[in-house]
Coordinates of C-alpha atoms and ligand atoms in Angstrom, one line a residue:
M1453 CA 147.1 97.4 92.0
R1454 CA 146.3 99.1 95.2
F1455 CA 142.9 100.8 96.0
E1456 CA 144.2 104.4 95.4
T1457 CA 145.5 103.5 92.0
K1458 CA 142.4 101.6 90.9
A1459 CA 140.2 104.5 92.0
I1460 CA 142.1 106.8 89.7
H1461 CA 142.4 104.5 86.6
A1462 CA 139.6 102.0 86.6
G1463 CA 136.8 102.5 84.0
L1464 CA 138.6 105.2 82.0
N1465 CA 138.7 103.2 78.7
I1466 CA 135.2 102.0 78.7
G1467 CA 133.1 103.7 75.9
N1468 CA 136.0 106.2 75.4
P1469 CA 137.2 105.5 71.8
S1470 CA 139.2 108.8 71.7
K1471 CA 141.2 107.6 74.8
S1472 CA 140.6 111.0 76.5
I1473 CA 142.3 111.0 79.9
V1474 CA 139.1 112.5 81.2
P1475 CA 136.3 110.7 79.3
P1476 CA 133.7 113.0 77.7
I1477 CA 130.1 113.2 78.9
S1478 CA 127.8 111.4 76.4
P1479 CA 124.4 113.0 76.7
S1480 CA 123.0 111.2 73.6
T1481 CA 120.0 109.0 74.5
I1482 CA 120.4 106.9 71.4
F1483 CA 123.2 105.1 69.6
E1484 CA 123.3 104.3 65.8
I1485 CA 122.6 100.7 64.9
D1486 CA 125.0 99.0 62.5
A1487 CA 123.7 98.6 58.9
E1488 CA 123.8 94.8 59.5
G1489 CA 121.4 95.1 62.3
R1490 CA 121.6 95.3 66.1
D1491 CA 123.9 93.2 68.2
D1492 CA 122.8 92.7 71.9
S1493 CA 126.2 93.9 73.2
D1494 CA 125.9 97.3 71.4
L1495 CA 124.8 100.5 73.1
H1496 CA 121.2 101.1 72.0
Y1497 CA 119.3 103.4 74.3
S1498 CA 120.5 105.4 77.3
R1499 CA 118.1 103.9 79.9
L1500 CA 119.6 100.5 79.2
A1501 CA 123.2 101.6 79.3
N1502 CA 125.4 104.6 78.3
P1503 CA 129.2 105.1 78.3
N1504 CA 129.3 107.2 81.5
R1505 CA 127.2 104.7 83.5
L1506 CA 129.3 101.8 82.3
Q1507 CA 132.4 103.7 83.3
F1508 CA 131.1 104.3 86.8
E1509 CA 129.7 100.8 87.2
H1510 CA 133.1 99.3 86.3
L1511 CA 134.8 101.7 88.7
I1512 CA 132.6 100.9 91.8
A1513 CA 132.6 97.2 91.0
T1514 CA 136.4 97.3 90.9
L1515 CA 136.7 99.2 94.2
E1516 CA 134.2 96.9 96.0
E1517 CA 136.0 93.8 94.6
G1518 CA 132.8 92.7 92.8
E1519 CA 132.1 91.2 89.4
A1520 CA 129.3 93.6 88.3
A1521 CA 127.5 96.8 89.4
A1522 CA 124.3 98.6 88.6
A1523 CA 124.0 102.3 89.2
F1524 CA 120.7 104.0 90.1
S1525 CA 119.3 107.5 90.5
S1526 CA 119.4 107.3 94.4
G1527 CA 120.4 104.9 97.1
I1528 CA 116.8 104.1 97.9
A1529 CA 116.1 103.3 94.2
A1530 CA 119.0 100.8 94.4
A1531 CA 117.5 99.3 97.6
T1532 CA 114.1 99.0 96.0
A1533 CA 115.5 97.3 92.9
V1534 CA 117.1 94.6 95.1
L1535 CA 113.9 93.9 97.0
Q1536 CA 111.9 93.8 93.8
A1537 CA 114.3 91.1 92.6
L1538 CA 112.8 88.9 95.4
R1539 CA 109.3 87.4 94.9
P1540 CA 106.1 88.2 96.8
G1541 CA 106.0 85.9 99.9
D1542 CA 109.9 85.9 100.3
H1543 CA 111.2 86.8 103.7
L1544 CA 113.7 89.6 104.5
I1545 CA 115.7 90.0 107.7
I1546 CA 116.7 93.6 108.2
P1547 CA 118.0 95.6 111.2
E1548 CA 115.5 97.2 113.5
D1549 CA 117.6 100.4 113.3
V1550 CA 118.1 100.4 109.5
Y1551 CA 118.4 103.8 107.8
A1552 CA 114.9 105.3 108.4
G1553 CA 114.2 105.9 104.7
N1554 CA 114.8 102.3 103.9
R1555 CA 112.5 101.3 106.8
K1556 CA 109.7 103.5 105.4
M1557 CA 110.2 102.1 101.9
V1558 CA 110.2 98.5 103.1
K1559 CA 107.1 99.0 105.3
Q1560 CA 105.0 101.1 102.9
L1561 CA 106.1 99.9 99.5
M1562 CA 107.5 96.4 99.8
E1563 CA 105.2 94.9 102.5
P1564 CA 102.0 95.8 100.6
W1565 CA 103.7 94.3 97.5
G1566 CA 104.0 91.0 99.4
L1567 CA 107.5 91.0 101.0
K1568 CA 107.6 89.3 104.5
T1569 CA 109.9 91.1 106.9
S1570 CA 111.6 90.7 110.3
F1571 CA 113.1 93.9 111.7
I1572 CA 115.5 92.6 114.3
P1573 CA 118.6 93.6 116.4
M1574 CA 121.6 92.4 114.3
T1575 CA 124.6 92.7 116.7
D1576 CA 124.4 89.0 117.7
P1577 CA 124.7 86.6 114.8
A1578 CA 122.8 83.9 116.9
V1579 CA 119.8 86.2 117.0
V1580 CA 119.9 86.6 113.2
E1581 CA 120.0 82.8 112.8
E1582 CA 117.0 82.4 115.1
H1583 CA 114.9 84.5 112.7
I1584 CA 115.7 82.5 109.6
R1585 CA 112.6 80.9 108.1
P1586 CA 112.4 78.4 105.1
E1587 CA 111.3 81.4 102.9
T1588 CA 114.1 83.7 104.0
R1589 CA 115.9 84.9 100.9
L1590 CA 117.8 88.0 101.9
I1591 CA 119.6 89.2 105.1
W1592 CA 120.2 93.0 105.0
I1593 CA 123.1 94.3 107.1
E1594 CA 123.9 98.0 107.8
T1595 CA 127.2 98.3 109.7
P1596 CA 127.8 100.7 111.3
S1597 CA 124.1 101.3 111.6
N1598 CA 122.4 104.7 111.2
P1599 CA 122.4 106.5 113.7
L1600 CA 123.1 104.0 116.6
M1601 CA 126.5 103.0 115.1
Q1602 CA 125.9 99.3 116.0
I1603 CA 128.2 96.8 114.4
T1604 CA 127.2 93.5 112.7
D1605 CA 129.7 90.7 112.2
I1606 CA 129.6 90.4 108.3
E1607 CA 131.7 87.3 108.2
E1608 CA 129.7 85.4 110.7
V1609 CA 126.3 86.3 109.4
S1610 CA 127.4 85.6 105.8
R1611 CA 128.6 82.1 106.9
V1612 CA 125.3 81.3 108.6
A1613 CA 123.4 82.6 105.5
A1614 CA 125.5 80.8 103.0
E1615 CA 124.9 77.4 104.8
Q1616 CA 121.2 78.0 104.0
G1617 CA 121.5 79.5 100.5
I1618 CA 120.4 82.9 101.7
K1619 CA 121.9 86.1 100.1
V1620 CA 123.5 88.8 102.2
L1621 CA 123.5 92.4 101.3
V1622 CA 125.6 95.0 103.1
D1623 CA 124.8 98.7 103.0
N1624 CA 128.3 100.0 102.8
T1625 CA 127.4 103.7 102.4
W1626 CA 129.0 104.8 105.6
P1627 CA 132.3 102.9 105.7
T1628 CA 132.8 102.9 101.9
P1629 CA 135.2 100.3 100.4
V1630 CA 138.1 102.4 101.8
N1631 CA 137.2 101.2 105.3
Q1632 CA 135.3 98.0 104.7
L1633 CA 135.1 95.4 101.9
P1634 CA 132.0 93.2 102.6
L1635 CA 132.3 91.1 99.5
L1636 CA 135.7 89.8 100.7
L1637 CA 134.0 89.0 104.1
G1638 CA 131.4 86.7 102.4
A1639 CA 128.6 89.0 101.6
D1640 CA 126.9 88.7 98.1
L1641 CA 125.8 92.3 97.5
V1642 CA 126.9 95.7 98.5
L1643 CA 124.6 98.7 98.4
H1644 CA 125.6 102.4 98.2
S1645 CA 123.9 105.6 98.5
T1646 CA 126.5 107.3 96.3
S1647 CA 124.9 110.6 97.3
K1648 CA 127.2 110.4 100.4
Y1649 CA 131.0 109.7 100.3
F1650 CA 131.3 108.6 96.7
G1651 CA 129.8 111.9 95.6
G1652 CA 131.5 113.5 98.5
H1653 CA 130.5 117.1 97.8
S1654 CA 126.7 117.1 98.6
D1655 CA 125.8 117.7 94.9
I1656 CA 124.9 114.3 93.4
L1657 CA 122.0 112.0 94.2
G1658 CA 122.7 108.4 93.3
G1659 CA 122.9 104.7 94.3
A1660 CA 124.6 101.5 93.3
I1661 CA 124.5 97.8 93.8
V1662 CA 127.7 95.8 93.5
A1663 CA 127.5 92.0 93.2
K1664 CA 130.1 89.5 94.1
E1665 CA 128.9 87.3 91.2
S1666 CA 127.1 88.3 88.0
D1667 CA 124.5 85.6 88.7
E1668 CA 120.8 85.1 88.1
F1669 CA 119.8 87.3 91.1
F1670 CA 122.0 90.1 89.8
E1671 CA 120.5 89.8 86.4
R1672 CA 117.1 90.4 88.0
I1673 CA 118.5 93.6 89.7
R1674 CA 119.9 94.6 86.3
F1675 CA 116.4 94.1 84.8
N1676 CA 114.8 96.2 87.5
Q1677 CA 117.4 98.9 86.8
Q1678 CA 116.6 99.0 83.1
M1679 CA 112.9 98.4 83.2
G1680 CA 112.2 100.1 86.6
G1681 CA 114.0 103.0 85.0
A1682 CA 115.4 104.8 88.1
V1683 CA 118.8 105.4 86.3
P1684 CA 121.3 108.2 86.9
S1685 CA 122.0 110.6 84.1
P1686 CA 125.3 110.5 82.1
Q1687 CA 126.2 113.9 83.7
D1688 CA 125.8 112.5 87.2
C1689 CA 127.7 109.3 86.4
W1690 CA 130.5 111.4 85.0
L1691 CA 130.6 113.6 88.1
L1692 CA 130.5 110.6 90.3
S1693 CA 133.4 108.9 88.6
R1694 CA 135.3 112.2 89.0
S1695 CA 134.6 112.3 92.7
T1696 CA 135.5 108.7 93.2
R1697 CA 139.0 109.3 91.9
T1698 CA 139.7 111.1 95.3
L1699 CA 137.6 108.8 97.5
S1700 CA 140.5 107.2 99.3
Y1701 CA 142.2 110.5 100.2
R1702 CA 138.9 112.1 101.4
M1703 CA 138.1 109.0 103.5
K1704 CA 141.6 109.2 105.1
G1705 CA 140.7 112.8 106.1
H1706 CA 137.2 111.9 107.3
N1707 CA 138.7 109.0 109.5
E1708 CA 141.4 111.2 111.0
H1709 CA 139.2 114.2 111.7
A1710 CA 136.4 112.0 113.2
S1711 CA 138.8 110.4 115.6
A1712 CA 140.0 113.9 116.8
V1713 CA 136.3 114.9 117.3
V1714 CA 135.6 111.7 119.1
E1715 CA 138.4 112.3 121.5
Y1716 CA 137.2 115.8 122.2
L1717 CA 133.5 114.7 122.7
T1718 CA 134.4 111.8 125.0
N1719 CA 136.1 114.2 127.4
H1720 CA 133.3 116.8 127.4
K1721 CA 131.3 117.1 130.5
R1722 CA 128.0 117.8 128.7
I1723 CA 128.2 114.5 126.7
E1724 CA 126.5 111.4 128.2
D1725 CA 127.8 108.9 125.6
V1726 CA 129.6 108.8 122.2
Y1727 CA 128.8 106.1 119.6
Y1728 CA 131.8 105.4 117.4
P1729 CA 133.1 101.9 116.5
G1730 CA 136.7 103.1 116.9
L1731 CA 136.2 103.6 120.6
P1732 CA 137.5 100.6 122.7
S1733 CA 134.4 101.1 124.9
H1734 CA 132.1 100.4 121.9
P1735 CA 130.3 97.1 122.6
N1736 CA 131.3 95.6 119.3
H1737 CA 134.7 97.3 119.0
E1738 CA 136.5 94.0 118.5
V1739 CA 134.3 93.0 115.5
A1740 CA 134.8 96.5 114.1
V1741 CA 138.6 96.2 114.3
R1742 CA 138.4 92.8 112.6
Q1743 CA 136.3 94.0 109.6
M1744 CA 137.1 97.7 109.2
K1745 CA 140.3 99.4 108.1
G1746 CA 139.2 102.8 109.4
F1747 CA 136.1 103.8 111.4
G1748 CA 134.7 106.5 109.2
G1749 CA 133.5 110.1 109.5
M1750 CA 130.2 109.6 111.2
I1751 CA 129.7 110.0 115.0
S1752 CA 126.5 109.9 117.1
F1753 CA 126.5 111.3 120.6
L1754 CA 124.1 111.7 123.4
L1755 CA 123.9 115.1 125.1
D1756 CA 123.4 115.0 128.8
G1757 CA 120.1 116.8 128.5
S1758 CA 116.6 116.9 126.9
A1759 CA 115.5 116.9 123.3
D1760 CA 115.1 120.7 123.4
E1761 CA 118.6 121.2 124.7
A1762 CA 120.0 118.9 122.0
V1763 CA 118.1 121.0 119.3
R1764 CA 119.5 124.2 120.9
V1765 CA 123.1 122.8 120.8
V1766 CA 122.7 122.0 117.1
G1767 CA 121.2 125.5 116.6
G1768 CA 124.4 127.0 118.1
S1769 CA 126.9 126.0 115.4
R1770 CA 128.4 128.5 112.9
L1771 CA 130.8 126.4 110.9
I1772 CA 129.0 123.0 111.1
K1773 CA 125.9 123.2 108.9
R1774 CA 122.6 122.1 110.2
A1775 CA 121.6 119.5 107.5
T1776 CA 120.7 115.9 107.0
S1777 CA 122.6 113.5 104.9
L1778 CA 126.4 113.0 105.2
G1779 CA 129.7 112.4 103.5
G1780 CA 130.3 115.8 102.1
V1781 CA 133.6 117.8 102.4
E1782 CA 131.7 120.2 104.8
S1783 CA 130.8 119.1 108.4
T1784 CA 127.0 118.8 109.0
W1785 CA 125.0 117.8 112.0
E1786 CA 121.4 117.2 113.1
H1787 CA 119.1 116.3 115.9
R1788 CA 118.4 112.9 114.4
Q1789 CA 115.0 112.2 115.9
S1790 CA 113.6 115.4 114.4
S1791 CA 115.0 114.4 111.0
E1792 CA 113.7 110.8 111.1
G1793 CA 110.2 111.8 112.3
E1794 CA 107.5 109.2 113.1
G1795 CA 108.9 105.7 113.9
S1796 CA 112.3 107.1 114.8
V1797 CA 114.4 104.8 117.0
S1798 CA 116.8 107.6 117.8
P1799 CA 117.2 108.6 121.5
V1800 CA 115.7 112.1 122.0
N1801 CA 119.1 113.5 123.0
L1802 CA 121.1 112.0 120.1
I1803 CA 123.0 114.3 117.8
R1804 CA 124.6 112.9 114.6
I1805 CA 127.6 114.6 113.0
S1806 CA 129.2 114.0 109.7
V1807 CA 132.7 115.2 110.2
G1808 CA 134.0 117.0 107.1
L1809 CA 137.4 117.9 105.8
E1810 CA 137.8 121.4 107.4
H1811 CA 140.7 121.6 109.7
P1812 CA 139.8 119.5 112.8
E1813 CA 140.7 122.3 115.2
D1814 CA 138.2 124.6 113.5
I1815 CA 135.5 121.9 113.8
I1816 CA 136.3 121.3 117.5
A1817 CA 136.3 125.1 118.1
D1818 CA 132.8 125.3 116.7
L1819 CA 131.7 122.3 118.8
E1820 CA 133.1 124.0 121.8
S1821 CA 131.1 127.2 121.3
A1822 CA 127.8 125.3 120.4
L1823 CA 128.2 123.1 123.5
S1824 CA 128.5 126.1 125.7
V1825 CA 125.1 127.6 124.9
Ligands
LIG1021 N1 121.6 104.0 103.1 C1 122.1 104.8 104.0 C2 123.0 104.2 105.1 C3 121.8 106.1 104.1 O1 122.3 106.9 105.0 C4 120.9 106.6 103.0 C5 120.5 108.1 103.0 O2 120.7 108.8 103.9 C6 120.4 105.8 102.1 C7 120.8 104.4 102.1 C8 119.5 106.2 101.0 O3 120.2 106.9 100.0 P1 119.6 108.1 99.0 O4 119.3 109.2 100.0 O5 120.6 108.3 98.1 O6 118.3 107.6 98.4

């Protein structure tokens, strides 16, 4: 079956004895134990598993071509559960421009816990290889990166890592499985902030880990999900499955609208540079073409001007909302350095836009008026 079909049908029959076309929401926290006693495969208590979570986990694992998935109450909870599946003293390689919230979590939560880290540039696989140590257990990839839109070669880094028995995780939040399938390129794990494109309507907070194999490392992530307890509610899992049914069509719209906006921005005299992997001028365009089916709805661009001018431009929009996060049907943008705060690696004149599903001509008209202030 093709992606669009799987997105609509996968997971529907799990924990759905009435065979409802739309499965019901199961708010119950507890499930009755058989008179003969409890079987380990039975549902028992909602923190451990519940029908709606099982449905969503099956759905996202299917779409990412993985064997198993664990859903969390946020993307950052999913990230923390993976890192806590390592051991104190283990070494992590992670991009220097990784999503700012993950950088803060690694530095302030995981480093004091005992994780050793190297924050490095990841666009050259040879540089990644140079940073591998005997105690390196995990290489973290975010491609395209946030907000610099740098591209890492998933296949090449995964090949180098596999030779040394190191796991590779790809944060696939921005491309989504519609545009990029890291597990088919050799990665072991995929991370999602499902708060973004999977949710797609800026009304669900969630995260997920998908594993290529349901191995011992994934079992540790599962343990952290159940015993760390950062699990999503049945209501959120239900809503997330509902949104995921239309993911492929929303992503087609995001890809198409973003490329129209990129074309407009690259020809605008007030723009110094546009960061978008679909542009032939992008330094890693050739890798992006090899590993991505579409280039996504996120664009970063540099205004030819100061930080204050960039903030003023963002302040001048009417249709495009000033907000952080991304992946909703509505277009949003922000002066990224102000959002990231201390430790930000964003250039002062960088504006990041999440291109939504409004008509692209309306988005461009709003950009035109904001850029003329
Ligand atoms: N990964 C990426 C690439 C993100 O952009 C974000 C949030 O912005 C996260 C992870 C964290 O997800 P959440 O906000 O759901 O915790």
